[in-house]
Amino acid sequence: METRIPPPRPVSLAGVVALVLAAALAVPAHAQTAVPTSVPTPGSPSQGGSQGTMGQAPPVPVLPMPDSVVWQANEHQRGSYGYLVRPRSPGQIQEVWNETRPAAAIYATDLCRDCTYKVRLREWMVTVIELPRGEEIDAVDIGDAKGFQVSKRGPRRLALRPIGAGYDSNLVVYGKSGVVYPIYLRTEGFNSENAPDLLVRINGAVAMPGQRHLALVALGDSGRPPVTAGPPADAVPAMVEAVRGLTETDPLTPADDFVADAVFDPATLRGWGEYELWGSDDSLRPETVFRDDHFTYLRFGERWKDIELPTAYVVVDEIDELVNTRVQGQTYIIESTRPLITLKSGQSYLCIRYTGETS
């Protein structure tokens, strides 16, 4: 009977690789280094063939399996494929925020003509710088253009975003008012012990060339309207009118009086909405009260022509002391910034108490 040998089954490439690896793992290490000089072929003595040379193949070297390949194959079988290095994601958390006060990241400072404003930034966070009221940004210069992104966000606001951490630079903002704002920038990392400045507000007001009175736009640093039944917050013309005539010193003021040297500066005005008023009646009640570094200003609005100007007193050690007053334009000026002032006219009186911060 004739014996039929079935044809060999096809073997996939993956199967071949598996067989090679299995063979390599099964062979002892000392055996892997042995290189036979020849491979038996049909017709060779080992196969019972003839001794002729026509049936012999040239020697084929068998190279050892590299240890790194064997090690990696074993690791893959265990599901370990190594580490994949990627750029750091912004997922870190700055622990200092766990216990910060609500206002910790808000930095408010007064307008200063001869100062440098210092700002702390943080990687992966945006900081907004807000210039004084009335200002408009004309141009910006940044010392490190590759380390910081600078974007304009309105007429007087800039948004800053550092690209990294651990370096510093400076920012110079040129206002259309002519004021130059030098700003020092320091950027810190996500693990900094300091909370960054997310909002930097420069309080005060500036005037555009030819528009000195408009510098007040004058709802003051707090952005709140007057509390004394004055005009609404959007009544800018009324605010401008409130300081009309204050840019010049009264010509009747003696030359040696300190008032003559007290130049009116709209940037120093404040106190809008920060006064409490009470008294015997409303006849002495002003429409608007505000102040600067030297004086307290009262505006009476349409009642100005009908009012009998009162005498002003300041309270010192619980005793009323007479204080100088003057009229400039349509503004009644009290030459004092004492927290408590009393107006008296006949039997009428009015108490004016400043509730804002004192410098």
Short mmCIF file of C-alpha atoms in Angstrom, two decimals:
data_model
loop_
_atom_site.label_atom_id
_atom_site.label_comp_id
_atom_site.label_asym_id
_atom_site.label_seq_id
_atom_site.Cartn_x
_atom_site.Cartn_y
_atom_site.Cartn_z
CA MET A 1 0.00 0.00 0.00
CA GLU A 2 1.29 3.40 -0.91
CA THR A 3 1.67 5.73 2.06
CA ARG A 4 0.58 9.31 1.45
CA ILE A 5 2.27 12.06 3.41
CA PRO A 6 -0.05 15.05 3.94
CA PRO A 7 1.27 18.40 2.76
CA PRO A 8 2.62 20.70 5.49
CA ARG A 9 0.18 23.24 6.94
CA PRO A 10 0.93 26.88 6.23
CA VAL A 11 2.55 28.67 9.14
CA SER A 12 1.94 32.40 9.79
CA LEU A 13 4.75 34.87 10.40
CA ALA A 14 3.62 35.27 14.00
CA GLY A 15 3.82 31.51 14.44
CA VAL A 16 7.37 31.46 13.09
CA VAL A 17 8.41 34.20 15.51
CA ALA A 18 6.77 32.33 18.40
CA LEU A 19 8.57 29.09 17.45
CA VAL A 20 11.91 30.90 17.22
CA LEU A 21 11.43 32.54 20.60
CA ALA A 22 10.31 29.27 22.17
CA ALA A 23 13.33 27.49 20.79
CA ALA A 24 15.62 30.24 22.01
CA LEU A 25 14.14 30.07 25.49
CA ALA A 26 14.36 26.26 25.56
CA VAL A 27 18.00 26.04 24.53
CA PRO A 28 20.51 26.48 27.36
CA ALA A 29 22.67 29.57 27.22
CA HIS A 30 25.85 27.55 26.56
CA ALA A 31 24.13 25.79 23.68
CA GLN A 32 23.06 29.08 22.08
CA THR A 33 26.66 30.02 21.49
CA ALA A 34 27.54 26.82 19.61
CA VAL A 35 27.77 27.38 15.88
CA PRO A 36 27.72 24.19 13.74
CA THR A 37 30.05 24.13 10.80
CA SER A 38 27.59 22.45 8.46
CA VAL A 39 24.02 21.34 8.09
CA PRO A 40 23.26 17.74 6.96
CA THR A 41 21.56 17.49 3.63
CA PRO A 42 19.93 14.61 1.78
CA GLY A 43 22.60 12.29 0.47
CA SER A 44 24.95 12.98 3.36
CA PRO A 45 26.21 10.07 5.53
CA SER A 46 23.77 10.96 8.27
CA GLN A 47 20.87 10.44 5.92
CA GLY A 48 22.26 7.20 4.45
CA GLY A 49 23.00 8.80 1.11
CA SER A 50 26.09 8.63 -1.04
CA GLN A 51 29.39 10.26 -0.08
CA GLY A 52 29.50 12.57 -3.08
CA THR A 53 29.96 16.36 -2.79
CA MET A 54 27.22 17.24 -5.23
CA GLY A 55 24.48 16.92 -2.60
CA GLN A 56 26.09 19.01 0.15
CA ALA A 57 25.02 22.65 0.99
CA PRO A 58 27.46 25.28 2.24
CA PRO A 59 27.64 25.77 6.03
CA VAL A 60 24.89 28.08 7.47
CA PRO A 61 25.83 29.90 10.70
CA VAL A 62 23.22 30.00 13.50
CA LEU A 63 23.39 33.35 15.37
CA PRO A 64 22.49 33.49 19.09
CA MET A 65 19.28 35.31 20.19
CA PRO A 66 20.22 38.70 21.78
CA ASP A 67 19.50 38.84 25.51
CA SER A 68 17.61 42.16 25.05
CA VAL A 69 15.13 40.54 22.67
CA VAL A 70 14.53 37.66 25.05
CA TRP A 71 14.08 40.05 27.99
CA GLN A 72 11.64 42.28 26.08
CA ALA A 73 9.59 39.28 24.91
CA ASN A 74 9.26 38.11 28.51
CA GLU A 75 8.19 41.63 29.63
CA HIS A 76 5.55 41.87 26.93
CA GLN A 77 4.11 38.49 27.92
CA ARG A 78 3.63 39.93 31.43
CA GLY A 79 1.88 43.03 30.01
CA SER A 80 4.73 45.41 30.76
CA TYR A 81 5.47 47.70 27.82
CA GLY A 82 7.62 50.32 29.56
CA TYR A 83 7.11 54.04 30.17
CA LEU A 84 5.94 56.56 27.61
CA VAL A 85 7.52 59.95 28.33
CA ARG A 86 5.24 62.90 27.54
CA PRO A 87 5.36 66.65 28.24
CA ARG A 88 4.04 67.61 31.70
CA SER A 89 0.35 68.40 31.74
CA PRO A 90 -1.05 71.42 33.69
CA GLY A 91 -2.75 69.17 36.18
CA GLN A 92 -0.70 70.06 39.27
CA ILE A 93 -2.44 71.87 42.12
CA GLN A 94 -0.93 74.76 44.04
CA GLU A 95 -1.54 73.84 47.68
CA VAL A 96 -1.38 77.42 48.95
CA TRP A 97 -4.88 78.00 47.55
CA ASN A 98 -6.35 75.67 50.19
CA GLU A 99 -6.22 78.37 52.85
CA THR A 100 -5.98 81.71 51.01
CA ARG A 101 -8.24 84.63 51.85
CA PRO A 102 -10.75 85.67 49.13
CA ALA A 103 -8.75 88.84 48.38
CA ALA A 104 -5.33 87.16 48.50
CA ALA A 105 -4.89 87.22 44.72
CA ILE A 106 -6.09 90.82 44.27
CA TYR A 107 -3.34 93.44 44.41
CA ALA A 108 -4.59 97.04 44.62
CA THR A 109 -2.14 99.92 44.69
CA ASP A 110 -2.39 103.67 44.27
CA LEU A 111 -1.24 105.54 41.19
CA CYS A 112 2.37 106.64 41.70
CA ARG A 113 4.27 108.77 39.21
CA ASP A 114 7.70 107.67 40.46
CA CYS A 115 7.13 104.02 41.35
CA THR A 116 7.60 100.62 39.79
CA TYR A 117 4.66 98.25 40.20
CA LYS A 118 5.70 94.72 41.19
CA VAL A 119 3.55 91.85 39.95
CA ARG A 120 3.76 88.14 40.79
CA LEU A 121 2.53 85.74 38.10
CA ARG A 122 2.20 81.96 37.99
CA GLU A 123 2.57 79.43 35.22
CA TRP A 124 -0.71 78.16 33.77
CA MET A 125 -2.59 81.20 35.12
CA VAL A 126 -3.64 84.56 33.67
CA THR A 127 -3.12 87.92 35.41
CA VAL A 128 -5.07 91.06 34.48
CA ILE A 129 -3.56 94.53 34.98
CA GLU A 130 -6.05 97.38 35.20
CA LEU A 131 -4.80 100.95 34.71
CA PRO A 132 -6.30 104.00 36.48
CA ARG A 133 -9.65 105.49 35.50
CA GLY A 134 -9.61 107.70 32.45
CA GLU A 135 -6.49 106.01 31.07
CA GLU A 136 -6.21 104.34 27.67
CA ILE A 137 -3.41 102.06 26.54
CA ASP A 138 -1.36 103.54 23.72
CA ALA A 139 1.49 101.00 23.42
CA VAL A 140 3.15 98.14 25.32
CA ASP A 141 6.75 96.87 25.50
CA ILE A 142 7.61 93.49 27.07
CA GLY A 143 11.18 92.60 27.99
CA ASP A 144 10.83 88.87 27.24
CA ALA A 145 8.44 88.41 24.34
CA LYS A 146 9.00 84.62 24.29
CA GLY A 147 8.41 84.16 28.00
CA PHE A 148 5.11 86.05 28.27
CA GLN A 149 1.91 86.38 26.28
CA VAL A 150 0.41 89.89 26.45
CA SER A 151 -3.13 90.63 25.24
CA LYS A 152 -5.16 93.84 25.37
CA ARG A 153 -8.54 93.44 27.04
CA GLY A 154 -10.27 96.79 26.67
CA PRO A 155 -9.00 100.38 26.72
CA ARG A 156 -7.15 100.07 30.05
CA ARG A 157 -6.70 96.36 30.76
CA LEU A 158 -3.95 93.90 29.84
CA ALA A 159 -3.92 90.11 30.28
CA LEU A 160 -0.55 88.44 30.97
CA ARG A 161 0.23 84.73 30.76
CA PRO A 162 3.74 83.38 31.45
CA ILE A 163 4.97 80.49 29.33
CA GLY A 164 6.99 78.92 32.14
CA ALA A 165 8.26 79.56 35.66
CA GLY A 166 11.38 80.67 37.45
CA TYR A 167 12.30 83.82 35.54
CA ASP A 168 11.49 87.52 35.51
CA SER A 169 11.20 90.43 33.10
CA ASN A 170 9.52 93.82 32.84
CA LEU A 171 6.54 95.39 31.14
CA VAL A 172 6.22 99.04 30.17
CA VAL A 173 2.76 100.41 29.40
CA TYR A 174 2.41 103.79 27.68
CA GLY A 175 -0.85 105.58 28.46
CA LYS A 176 -2.49 108.06 26.13
CA SER A 177 -2.54 110.48 29.08
CA GLY A 178 1.24 110.64 28.85
CA VAL A 179 1.79 108.54 31.98
CA VAL A 180 4.29 105.66 31.68
CA TYR A 181 3.69 102.58 33.86
CA PRO A 182 6.86 100.53 34.59
CA ILE A 183 5.94 97.04 35.81
CA TYR A 184 8.27 94.34 37.15
CA LEU A 185 7.16 90.76 36.40
CA ARG A 186 8.14 87.62 38.28
CA THR A 187 6.73 84.23 37.33
CA GLU A 188 6.61 81.32 39.78
CA GLY A 189 5.74 77.64 39.49
CA PHE A 190 2.68 75.61 40.48
CA ASN A 191 4.37 74.62 43.77
CA SER A 192 5.08 78.19 44.87
CA GLU A 193 4.26 79.09 48.46
CA ASN A 194 2.90 82.44 47.27
CA ALA A 195 -0.50 83.09 45.76
CA PRO A 196 -0.11 84.95 42.44
CA ASP A 197 -1.64 88.32 41.58
CA LEU A 198 -4.65 87.42 39.44
CA LEU A 199 -5.87 91.03 39.32
CA VAL A 200 -3.62 94.06 39.65
CA ARG A 201 -5.61 97.29 40.02
CA ILE A 202 -3.89 100.68 39.91
CA ASN A 203 -6.28 103.02 41.71
CA GLY A 204 -6.62 106.68 40.86
CA ALA A 205 -7.51 108.72 37.82
CA VAL A 206 -5.61 110.43 35.04
CA ALA A 207 -6.54 113.08 32.51
CA MET A 208 -6.25 112.93 28.76
CA PRO A 209 -4.51 115.92 27.15
CA GLY A 210 -7.03 118.75 27.02
CA GLN A 211 -9.53 116.89 29.22
CA ARG A 212 -8.25 117.46 32.73
CA HIS A 213 -11.68 117.46 34.37
CA LEU A 214 -12.70 114.22 32.71
CA ALA A 215 -9.96 112.51 34.73
CA LEU A 216 -12.52 112.02 37.46
CA VAL A 217 -14.97 110.14 35.37
CA ALA A 218 -15.13 110.47 38.94
CA LEU A 219 -16.88 107.72 40.62
CA GLY A 220 -13.66 107.34 42.54
CA ASP A 221 -11.33 104.41 43.13
CA SER A 222 -14.09 102.27 44.60
CA GLY A 223 -16.25 102.65 41.48
CA ARG A 224 -19.26 103.53 43.65
CA PRO A 225 -21.51 106.57 43.17
CA PRO A 226 -21.92 109.27 45.86
CA VAL A 227 -24.19 108.25 48.72
CA THR A 228 -25.64 111.67 49.48
CA ALA A 229 -28.59 111.65 47.08
CA GLY A 230 -26.24 112.76 44.34
CA PRO A 231 -26.39 111.95 40.63
CA PRO A 232 -26.50 108.33 39.51
CA ALA A 233 -23.35 106.40 38.77
CA ASP A 234 -23.64 106.89 35.01
CA ALA A 235 -24.04 110.67 35.26
CA VAL A 236 -20.49 111.49 34.18
CA PRO A 237 -21.35 115.09 33.19
CA ALA A 238 -22.51 115.73 36.76
CA MET A 239 -19.23 114.37 38.06
CA VAL A 240 -17.25 116.61 35.75
CA GLU A 241 -19.31 119.58 36.88
CA ALA A 242 -18.58 118.68 40.51
CA VAL A 243 -14.93 119.66 40.12
CA ARG A 244 -15.28 122.51 37.65
CA GLY A 245 -13.25 125.52 38.76
CA LEU A 246 -10.91 123.57 41.06
CA THR A 247 -7.84 123.54 38.83
CA GLU A 248 -6.73 127.01 39.89
CA THR A 249 -6.00 128.35 43.37
CA ASP A 250 -8.26 131.15 44.51
CA PRO A 251 -6.51 134.44 43.55
CA LEU A 252 -7.53 135.91 46.93
CA THR A 253 -5.51 133.29 48.81
CA PRO A 254 -2.45 134.92 50.50
CA ALA A 255 0.83 134.01 48.84
CA ASP A 256 2.30 132.62 52.06
CA ASP A 257 -0.73 130.40 52.76
CA PHE A 258 -0.01 126.66 52.35
CA VAL A 259 -3.15 126.46 50.22
CA ALA A 260 -1.33 128.40 47.51
CA ASP A 261 1.06 125.47 47.08
CA ALA A 262 -1.64 122.80 47.28
CA VAL A 263 -2.04 122.20 43.56
CA PHE A 264 -5.32 120.56 42.63
CA ASP A 265 -4.66 117.08 41.26
CA PRO A 266 -7.67 115.02 40.07
CA ALA A 267 -5.63 111.83 40.52
CA THR A 268 -5.74 112.30 44.31
CA LEU A 269 -9.51 112.73 44.60
CA ARG A 270 -11.36 109.95 46.40
CA GLY A 271 -14.08 109.34 48.95
CA TRP A 272 -17.03 109.18 46.56
CA GLY A 273 -19.70 107.23 48.39
CA GLU A 274 -17.66 107.04 51.61
CA TYR A 275 -19.37 109.69 53.75
CA GLU A 276 -22.18 109.45 56.31
CA LEU A 277 -24.36 112.56 56.79
CA TRP A 278 -26.86 113.38 59.53
CA GLY A 279 -28.18 116.53 61.15
CA SER A 280 -31.12 118.69 62.18
CA ASP A 281 -32.57 119.05 58.66
CA ASP A 282 -31.66 118.82 54.97
CA SER A 283 -31.02 122.51 54.41
CA LEU A 284 -27.24 122.01 54.73
CA ARG A 285 -27.11 118.64 53.05
CA PRO A 286 -24.76 118.72 50.02
CA GLU A 287 -25.37 116.78 46.86
CA THR A 288 -21.84 115.41 46.64
CA VAL A 289 -18.92 115.09 49.09
CA PHE A 290 -15.38 114.05 48.17
CA ARG A 291 -11.81 114.77 49.24
CA ASP A 292 -8.15 114.72 48.29
CA ASP A 293 -4.93 114.78 50.32
CA HIS A 294 -5.61 118.28 51.71
CA PHE A 295 -9.25 119.34 51.53
CA THR A 296 -12.87 118.22 51.74
CA TYR A 297 -15.13 119.33 48.86
CA LEU A 298 -18.89 119.93 49.03
CA ARG A 299 -21.19 120.49 46.06
CA PHE A 300 -24.77 121.66 46.61
CA GLY A 301 -26.06 121.41 43.05
CA GLU A 302 -29.01 123.58 42.03
CA ARG A 303 -29.48 124.84 45.62
CA TRP A 304 -26.12 126.62 45.48
CA LYS A 305 -27.57 130.06 44.74
CA ASP A 306 -30.13 129.86 47.57
CA ILE A 307 -28.07 128.42 50.39
CA GLU A 308 -26.62 130.41 53.27
CA LEU A 309 -23.06 129.16 53.49
CA PRO A 310 -22.41 127.48 56.85
CA THR A 311 -19.44 127.67 59.18
CA ALA A 312 -17.30 124.52 59.32
CA TYR A 313 -15.83 122.90 62.41
CA VAL A 314 -13.61 119.87 62.87
CA VAL A 315 -13.71 117.67 65.93
CA VAL A 316 -10.41 117.50 67.81
CA ASP A 317 -10.40 115.62 71.13
CA GLU A 318 -14.22 115.81 71.13
CA ILE A 319 -14.12 119.61 70.85
CA ASP A 320 -15.33 121.58 67.83
CA GLU A 321 -12.61 123.79 66.37
CA LEU A 322 -13.25 126.34 63.64
CA VAL A 323 -11.60 125.52 60.31
CA ASN A 324 -10.92 127.67 57.25
CA THR A 325 -13.29 127.43 54.31
CA ARG A 326 -13.44 129.03 50.88
CA VAL A 327 -15.49 128.98 47.73
CA GLN A 328 -13.99 128.14 44.38
CA GLY A 329 -16.22 128.04 41.36
CA GLN A 330 -19.34 126.38 42.72
CA THR A 331 -17.52 124.23 45.24
CA TYR A 332 -17.45 124.81 48.99
CA ILE A 333 -13.97 123.80 50.17
CA ILE A 334 -13.17 122.90 53.77
CA GLU A 335 -9.43 123.09 54.38
CA SER A 336 -9.24 119.90 56.38
CA THR A 337 -9.58 116.15 55.92
CA ARG A 338 -10.49 115.34 59.50
CA PRO A 339 -12.79 112.31 59.66
CA LEU A 340 -15.58 114.29 61.38
CA ILE A 341 -16.68 117.74 60.18
CA THR A 342 -19.67 119.74 61.40
CA LEU A 343 -21.49 122.45 59.43
CA LYS A 344 -23.46 125.06 61.39
CA SER A 345 -25.76 127.81 60.18
CA GLY A 346 -28.05 129.39 62.77
CA GLN A 347 -29.79 126.56 64.53
CA SER A 348 -29.21 124.10 61.71
CA TYR A 349 -26.29 121.70 61.74
CA LEU A 350 -24.99 118.81 59.67
CA CYS A 351 -22.39 116.20 60.63
CA ILE A 352 -20.16 114.74 57.89
CA ARG A 353 -18.16 111.64 58.76
CA TYR A 354 -15.61 110.03 56.43
CA THR A 355 -15.88 106.21 56.45
CA GLY A 356 -13.18 105.34 53.94
CA GLU A 357 -9.59 104.33 54.50
CA THR A 358 -7.13 106.92 55.76
CA SER A 359 -3.56 107.03 54.49
#
